Tab-separated table of C-alpha atoms in Angstrom:
chain	number	residue	atom	x	y	z
A	1	UNK	CA	-0.014	-0.026	-0.077
A	2	UNK	CA	3.081	2.245	0.397
A	3	UNK	CA	3.488	2.273	-3.412
A	4	UNK	CA	-0.173	3.202	-3.926
A	5	UNK	CA	0.139	5.976	-1.370
A	6	UNK	CA	3.224	7.293	-3.057
A	7	UNK	CA	1.595	7.365	-6.461
A	8	UNK	CA	-1.348	9.126	-4.917
A	9	UNK	CA	0.713	11.862	-3.576
A	10	UNK	CA	2.325	12.392	-6.927
A	11	UNK	CA	-1.086	12.818	-8.400
A	12	UNK	CA	-2.031	15.399	-6.022
A	13	UNK	CA	1.344	17.272	-6.756
A	14	UNK	CA	0.531	17.928	-10.464
A	15	UNK	CA	-1.074	16.856	-13.559
A	16	UNK	CA	-0.171	13.619	-15.221
A	17	UNK	CA	-1.025	12.255	-18.559
A	18	UNK	CA	-3.551	9.525	-18.354
A	19	UNK	CA	-4.460	6.465	-20.644
A	20	UNK	CA	-7.399	4.136	-20.922
A	21	UNK	CA	-7.028	0.399	-20.216
A	22	UNK	CA	-9.683	-2.115	-20.953
A	23	UNK	CA	-9.816	-4.648	-18.302
A	24	UNK	CA	-9.196	-8.338	-19.312
A	25	UNK	CA	-8.701	-11.455	-17.188
A	26	UNK	CA	-4.995	-12.218	-16.866
A	27	UNK	CA	-3.195	-15.319	-15.529
A	28	UNK	CA	-1.722	-15.051	-12.046
A	29	UNK	CA	0.469	-17.676	-10.607
A	30	UNK	CA	-0.796	-19.304	-7.454
A	31	UNK	CA	1.922	-19.681	-4.619
A	32	UNK	CA	1.746	-21.970	-1.750
A	33	UNK	CA	3.991	-21.355	1.289
A	34	UNK	CA	5.801	-24.243	2.767
A	35	UNK	CA	8.919	-24.851	4.787
A	36	UNK	CA	12.053	-26.432	3.397
A	37	UNK	CA	15.076	-27.719	5.307
A	38	UNK	CA	18.730	-27.085	4.554
A	39	UNK	CA	20.165	-30.655	3.710
A	40	UNK	CA	23.085	-32.199	2.130
A	41	UNK	CA	22.381	-34.332	-1.076
A	42	UNK	CA	24.164	-37.256	0.255
A	43	UNK	CA	24.464	-38.494	4.008
A	44	UNK	CA	26.965	-41.268	4.316
A	45	UNK	CA	27.999	-42.932	7.574
A	46	UNK	CA	31.814	-43.615	8.145
A	47	UNK	CA	31.514	-47.182	9.681
A	48	UNK	CA	34.058	-49.245	11.557
A	49	UNK	CA	35.074	-52.365	9.633
A	50	UNK	CA	36.260	-54.195	12.973
A	51	UNK	CA	35.178	-54.159	16.565
A	52	UNK	CA	37.391	-52.773	19.246
A	53	UNK	CA	38.220	-49.761	21.114
A	54	UNK	CA	38.218	-46.220	19.760
A	55	UNK	CA	41.936	-45.424	20.028
A	56	UNK	CA	41.930	-42.086	18.433
A	57	UNK	CA	39.391	-39.702	16.919
A	58	UNK	CA	40.477	-36.795	14.904
A	59	UNK	CA	37.129	-35.013	13.836
A	60	UNK	CA	34.077	-33.410	15.669
A	61	UNK	CA	30.789	-32.026	14.559
A	62	UNK	CA	31.215	-29.143	11.973
A	63	UNK	CA	34.603	-30.204	10.747
A	64	UNK	CA	35.130	-30.375	6.926
A	65	UNK	CA	36.804	-33.619	5.608
A	66	UNK	CA	37.965	-35.008	2.339
A	67	UNK	CA	37.599	-38.366	0.731
A	68	UNK	CA	40.054	-40.816	2.193
A	69	UNK	CA	41.022	-38.778	5.154
A	70	UNK	CA	41.488	-40.734	8.350
A	71	UNK	CA	39.035	-39.776	10.968
A	72	UNK	CA	39.548	-42.510	13.672
A	73	UNK	CA	41.451	-45.736	14.579
A	74	UNK	CA	39.704	-48.689	16.106
A	75	UNK	CA	42.138	-51.030	17.955
A	76	UNK	CA	41.575	-54.878	18.785
A	77	UNK	CA	43.995	-56.579	21.075
A	78	UNK	CA	42.821	-59.979	19.931
A	79	UNK	CA	44.378	-59.322	16.353
A	80	UNK	CA	47.756	-58.735	17.778
A	81	UNK	CA	47.573	-61.971	19.732
A	82	UNK	CA	46.391	-63.767	16.614
A	83	UNK	CA	49.359	-62.363	14.653
A	84	UNK	CA	51.829	-63.396	17.312
A	85	UNK	CA	50.374	-66.999	17.609
A	86	UNK	CA	50.628	-67.317	13.688
A	87	UNK	CA	54.181	-66.144	13.828
A	88	UNK	CA	55.094	-68.886	16.158
A	89	UNK	CA	53.287	-71.581	13.999
A	90	UNK	CA	55.314	-70.253	10.942
A	91	UNK	CA	58.519	-70.675	12.850
A	92	UNK	CA	57.624	-74.107	13.797
A	93	UNK	CA	56.600	-75.148	10.468
A	94	UNK	CA	59.884	-73.587	8.946
A	95	UNK	CA	61.837	-75.913	11.464
A	96	UNK	CA	60.006	-78.868	10.330
A	97	UNK	CA	60.586	-77.925	6.716
A	98	UNK	CA	64.282	-77.820	7.407
A	99	UNK	CA	64.239	-81.299	8.870
A	100	UNK	CA	62.036	-82.619	6.042
A	101	UNK	CA	64.513	-81.097	3.474
A	102	UNK	CA	67.506	-82.710	5.148
A	103	UNK	CA	65.885	-86.013	5.349
A	104	UNK	CA	64.899	-85.717	1.620
A	105	UNK	CA	68.646	-85.035	0.887
A	106	UNK	CA	69.613	-88.072	2.851
A	107	UNK	CA	67.112	-90.170	1.156
A	108	UNK	CA	68.287	-89.163	-2.248
A	109	UNK	CA	71.718	-90.210	-1.330
A	110	UNK	CA	70.631	-93.590	0.052
A	111	UNK	CA	68.656	-94.161	-3.091
A	112	UNK	CA	71.617	-93.431	-5.258
A	113	UNK	CA	73.700	-95.947	-3.270
A	114	UNK	CA	70.754	-98.684	-3.497
A	115	UNK	CA	70.230	-98.771	0.267
A	116	UNK	CA	66.778	-97.049	0.305
A	117	UNK	CA	63.801	-97.452	-2.111
A	118	UNK	CA	62.143	-95.010	-4.353
A	119	UNK	CA	58.940	-95.302	-2.457
A	120	UNK	CA	60.538	-93.927	0.588
A	121	UNK	CA	62.026	-91.034	-1.438
A	122	UNK	CA	58.528	-90.023	-2.794
A	123	UNK	CA	57.305	-90.192	0.725
A	124	UNK	CA	60.118	-87.780	1.907
A	125	UNK	CA	59.259	-85.429	-0.968
A	126	UNK	CA	55.491	-85.414	-0.037
A	127	UNK	CA	56.393	-84.502	3.568
A	128	UNK	CA	58.280	-81.608	2.290
A	129	UNK	CA	55.484	-80.480	0.052
A	130	UNK	CA	53.003	-80.826	2.999
A	131	UNK	CA	54.977	-78.648	5.242
A	132	UNK	CA	55.468	-76.131	2.629
A	133	UNK	CA	51.673	-76.057	2.080
A	134	UNK	CA	51.139	-75.632	5.700
A	135	UNK	CA	53.517	-72.724	5.837
A	136	UNK	CA	51.603	-70.918	2.877
A	137	UNK	CA	48.254	-71.368	4.461
A	138	UNK	CA	49.674	-70.077	7.903
A	139	UNK	CA	51.249	-67.011	6.014
A	140	UNK	CA	47.804	-66.284	4.279
A	141	UNK	CA	46.025	-66.493	7.770
A	142	UNK	CA	48.589	-64.042	8.977
A	143	UNK	CA	47.978	-61.647	6.093
A	144	UNK	CA	44.376	-61.765	6.809
A	145	UNK	CA	44.956	-60.842	10.515
A	146	UNK	CA	47.398	-58.017	9.421
A	147	UNK	CA	44.652	-56.729	6.835
A	148	UNK	CA	42.090	-56.843	9.835
A	149	UNK	CA	44.455	-54.838	12.015
A	150	UNK	CA	44.767	-52.200	9.110
A	151	UNK	CA	40.941	-51.956	8.728
A	152	UNK	CA	40.958	-50.349	12.151
A	153	UNK	CA	41.594	-47.109	10.367
A	154	UNK	CA	38.530	-45.510	9.638
A	155	UNK	CA	38.316	-43.144	6.647
A	156	UNK	CA	36.020	-40.404	5.303
A	157	UNK	CA	33.677	-41.790	2.412
A	158	UNK	CA	33.740	-38.667	0.531
A	159	UNK	CA	34.247	-34.785	0.714
A	160	UNK	CA	31.737	-33.018	2.917
A	161	UNK	CA	30.901	-31.900	6.395
A	162	UNK	CA	30.839	-33.978	9.563
A	163	UNK	CA	27.270	-33.705	10.821
A	164	UNK	CA	27.475	-36.316	13.738
A	165	UNK	CA	29.940	-38.117	15.693
A	166	UNK	CA	28.229	-40.795	17.914
A	167	UNK	CA	31.326	-42.159	19.532
A	168	UNK	CA	33.941	-40.977	22.011
A	169	UNK	CA	37.481	-41.779	22.614
A	170	UNK	CA	37.879	-45.087	24.420
A	171	UNK	CA	34.436	-46.278	23.427
A	172	UNK	CA	33.912	-49.894	22.485
A	173	UNK	CA	32.078	-50.298	19.200
A	174	UNK	CA	31.084	-53.368	16.920
A	175	UNK	CA	31.774	-54.059	13.446
A	176	UNK	CA	29.435	-51.803	11.182
A	177	UNK	CA	28.735	-49.083	13.730
A	178	UNK	CA	28.933	-45.487	12.457
A	179	UNK	CA	31.950	-43.389	13.737
A	180	UNK	CA	30.754	-40.301	12.022
A	181	UNK	CA	28.160	-39.179	9.602
A	182	UNK	CA	29.341	-37.023	6.678
A	183	UNK	CA	27.136	-34.865	4.532
A	184	UNK	CA	28.266	-34.281	1.093
A	185	UNK	CA	27.222	-33.720	-2.454
A	186	UNK	CA	26.395	-29.988	-1.998
A	187	UNK	CA	23.755	-28.258	-0.021
A	188	UNK	CA	19.952	-28.041	-1.018
A	189	UNK	CA	16.561	-27.114	0.377
A	190	UNK	CA	14.587	-30.218	0.704
A	191	UNK	CA	10.734	-29.712	0.526
A	192	UNK	CA	8.011	-32.117	1.389
A	193	UNK	CA	4.938	-30.780	-0.658
A	194	UNK	CA	1.464	-32.218	-0.329
A	195	UNK	CA	0.930	-34.855	-3.173
A	196	UNK	CA	-2.246	-32.758	-4.523
A	197	UNK	CA	0.179	-30.272	-5.874
A	198	UNK	CA	2.629	-32.793	-7.494
A	199	UNK	CA	1.335	-32.182	-11.146
A	200	UNK	CA	2.030	-28.487	-10.786
A	201	UNK	CA	5.620	-29.124	-9.882
A	202	UNK	CA	8.305	-29.383	-12.523
A	203	UNK	CA	12.114	-29.577	-12.323
A	204	UNK	CA	13.590	-26.075	-13.231
A	205	UNK	CA	10.565	-24.250	-11.971
A	206	UNK	CA	11.410	-21.073	-10.097
A	207	UNK	CA	10.358	-20.586	-6.437
A	208	UNK	CA	10.576	-17.701	-3.897
A	209	UNK	CA	12.459	-18.175	-0.721
A	210	UNK	CA	12.555	-15.854	2.367
A	211	UNK	CA	15.754	-16.500	4.421
A	212	UNK	CA	17.009	-14.069	7.074
A	213	UNK	CA	14.278	-11.521	6.280
A	214	UNK	CA	15.456	-11.320	2.618
A	215	UNK	CA	13.724	-12.465	-0.332
A	216	UNK	CA	15.645	-14.885	-2.715
A	217	UNK	CA	14.855	-17.024	-5.598
A	218	UNK	CA	15.855	-20.584	-6.575
A	219	UNK	CA	14.698	-23.425	-8.823
A	220	UNK	CA	13.628	-26.938	-8.319
A	221	UNK	CA	16.674	-29.161	-9.013
A	222	UNK	CA	15.128	-32.670	-8.565
A	223	UNK	CA	11.855	-34.241	-7.987
A	224	UNK	CA	11.813	-37.532	-6.301
A	225	UNK	CA	9.355	-40.175	-7.807
A	226	UNK	CA	8.509	-41.780	-4.549
A	227	UNK	CA	5.725	-40.234	-2.606
A	228	UNK	CA	6.221	-40.516	1.286
A	229	UNK	CA	3.444	-40.015	3.808
A	230	UNK	CA	1.478	-38.224	1.262
A	231	UNK	CA	4.139	-35.742	0.330
A	232	UNK	CA	6.440	-35.193	-2.742
A	233	UNK	CA	10.060	-34.626	-1.941
A	234	UNK	CA	11.961	-32.047	-4.002
A	235	UNK	CA	15.382	-30.576	-4.000
A	236	UNK	CA	15.828	-26.840	-4.506
A	237	UNK	CA	19.037	-25.066	-5.627
A	238	UNK	CA	19.619	-21.680	-4.124
A	239	UNK	CA	22.647	-19.630	-4.953
A	240	UNK	CA	24.376	-18.405	-1.715
A	241	UNK	CA	22.237	-20.678	0.510
A	242	UNK	CA	23.273	-20.211	4.241
A	243	UNK	CA	24.798	-23.540	5.291
A	244	UNK	CA	25.877	-22.743	8.939
A	245	UNK	CA	23.124	-25.073	10.106
A	246	UNK	CA	21.941	-28.261	8.601
A	247	UNK	CA	18.214	-29.059	8.865
A	248	UNK	CA	17.582	-25.259	9.236
A	249	UNK	CA	14.005	-24.407	8.302
A	250	UNK	CA	13.483	-21.833	5.443
A	251	UNK	CA	10.117	-20.306	4.339
A	252	UNK	CA	9.564	-21.277	0.669
A	253	UNK	CA	6.735	-20.385	-1.800
A	254	UNK	CA	6.056	-22.853	-4.686
A	255	UNK	CA	4.178	-22.093	-7.769
A	256	UNK	CA	1.238	-24.629	-7.699
A	257	UNK	CA	-1.135	-23.293	-10.366
A	258	UNK	CA	-2.628	-20.430	-12.119
A	259	UNK	CA	-5.921	-18.556	-11.888
A	260	UNK	CA	-7.533	-15.574	-13.859
A	261	UNK	CA	-7.639	-12.223	-12.124
A	262	UNK	CA	-8.498	-8.553	-12.970
A	263	UNK	CA	-5.273	-6.527	-12.639
A	264	UNK	CA	-4.848	-2.816	-12.747
A	265	UNK	CA	-1.660	-0.533	-12.643
A	266	UNK	CA	-0.709	0.450	-9.233
A	267	UNK	CA	-0.976	4.188	-10.322
A	268	UNK	CA	-4.565	3.743	-11.192
A	269	UNK	CA	-5.447	3.259	-7.537
A	270	UNK	CA	-6.075	6.088	-5.139
A	271	UNK	CA	-6.873	5.942	-1.432
A	272	UNK	CA	-9.216	8.297	0.427
A	273	UNK	CA	-10.461	7.927	3.940
A	274	UNK	CA	-9.081	4.398	3.998
A	275	UNK	CA	-10.987	3.405	0.800
A	276	UNK	CA	-9.480	2.461	-2.323
A	277	UNK	CA	-10.804	3.896	-5.682
A	278	UNK	CA	-10.238	3.254	-9.431
A	279	UNK	CA	-11.272	5.774	-12.115
A	280	UNK	CA	-13.206	4.295	-14.947
A	281	UNK	CA	-14.599	5.765	-18.187
A	282	UNK	CA	-18.360	5.524	-18.631
A	283	UNK	CA	-20.893	6.872	-20.961
A	284	UNK	CA	-21.610	9.724	-18.621
A	285	UNK	CA	-17.867	10.321	-18.207
A	286	UNK	CA	-15.251	9.400	-15.686
A	287	UNK	CA	-16.392	8.055	-12.464
A	288	UNK	CA	-14.637	6.780	-9.304
A	289	UNK	CA	-15.486	3.160	-8.095
A	290	UNK	CA	-14.701	1.753	-4.701
A	291	UNK	CA	-12.712	-1.505	-5.110
A	292	UNK	CA	-11.376	-4.278	-2.842
A	293	UNK	CA	-7.590	-4.959	-3.656
A	294	UNK	CA	-5.751	-8.300	-3.619
A	295	UNK	CA	-2.136	-9.013	-3.880
A	296	UNK	CA	0.539	-7.100	-5.884
A	297	UNK	CA	1.733	-8.794	-8.904
A	298	UNK	CA	4.829	-7.878	-10.850
A	299	UNK	CA	4.753	-8.484	-14.642
A	300	UNK	CA	7.200	-7.269	-17.265
A	301	UNK	CA	8.848	-5.059	-14.581
A	302	UNK	CA	5.518	-3.230	-13.665
A	303	UNK	CA	3.631	-3.454	-10.478
A	304	UNK	CA	0.020	-4.539	-10.889
A	305	UNK	CA	-2.614	-4.777	-8.293
A	306	UNK	CA	-5.372	-7.538	-8.294
A	307	UNK	CA	-8.986	-6.187	-7.951
A	308	UNK	CA	-11.254	-8.587	-5.933
A	309	UNK	CA	-14.376	-6.621	-6.367
A	310	UNK	CA	-15.715	-3.456	-7.789
A	311	UNK	CA	-14.679	-3.791	-11.353
A	312	UNK	CA	-15.569	-6.187	-14.273
A	313	UNK	CA	-14.041	-7.475	-17.405
A	314	UNK	CA	-14.523	-4.884	-20.134
A	315	UNK	CA	-14.374	-1.732	-17.906
A	316	UNK	CA	-12.221	1.006	-19.018
A	317	UNK	CA	-9.803	2.035	-16.327
A	318	UNK	CA	-8.087	5.444	-16.453
A	319	UNK	CA	-4.602	5.087	-15.327
A	320	UNK	CA	-1.911	7.920	-15.346
């Protein structure tokens, strides 16, 4: 209404040229106000691959991490004991191998002198092969234990922001438990719109956003096909979106349809004694009609005001 009062004062200050506009219904976009939440496109937990005690923890909520960055170390004493036991078995098997190889050499010498049989020599070769196979199997088991020990290091699954850290230093966790939750893939406004408006939404559609008392614009980047609890989920891209707090609620206005309305220029409306008037051209001359106004609509850079009652389609409005 301040714009209307300003134009009214200008009209009172001096004569202005006027034009006649024939009213015709014009399409007006219907906007629905909903709340969106600031969220990350991807929310991925960084999980422990082994169970044990949290030996080190290098991140906290709000930290920025990169893919592959070490964020925690899980230690399991049992793995170290397993490696020590396997090392002892390997040493024992290597001693058995040395004895078996010595017996094989002795058997070959006896066969050459005709003292031992070839059957006995084959048995000695088999003993050597069996011990070597046992050593290989034990070394493979040791490698598994060493790999399990290395899996105690927990890495960030991707670039992003640390949202939650549900564990503390010295805590005992099980395999598969989340050490931290990483939010990545960029920040978006996530909306949950009633499904009756689903047909009116489309990817790329412009929306209006009110954040920190300022009006901004954005566009619908993605519409998710699954309807959950009677609502359609959509992601909205906003340039310069405030990302200090994830899950912060922001007021959003969505275009959900169109309706026909009578629009007059803002300069055609005058206000006297709290009532709004519009000058119309009639057969008897210019007449002032009291009107009830609706919302202000901007089209092609001009401010137009919706007239709810007092005028009809085909009326000729006098506007400066």
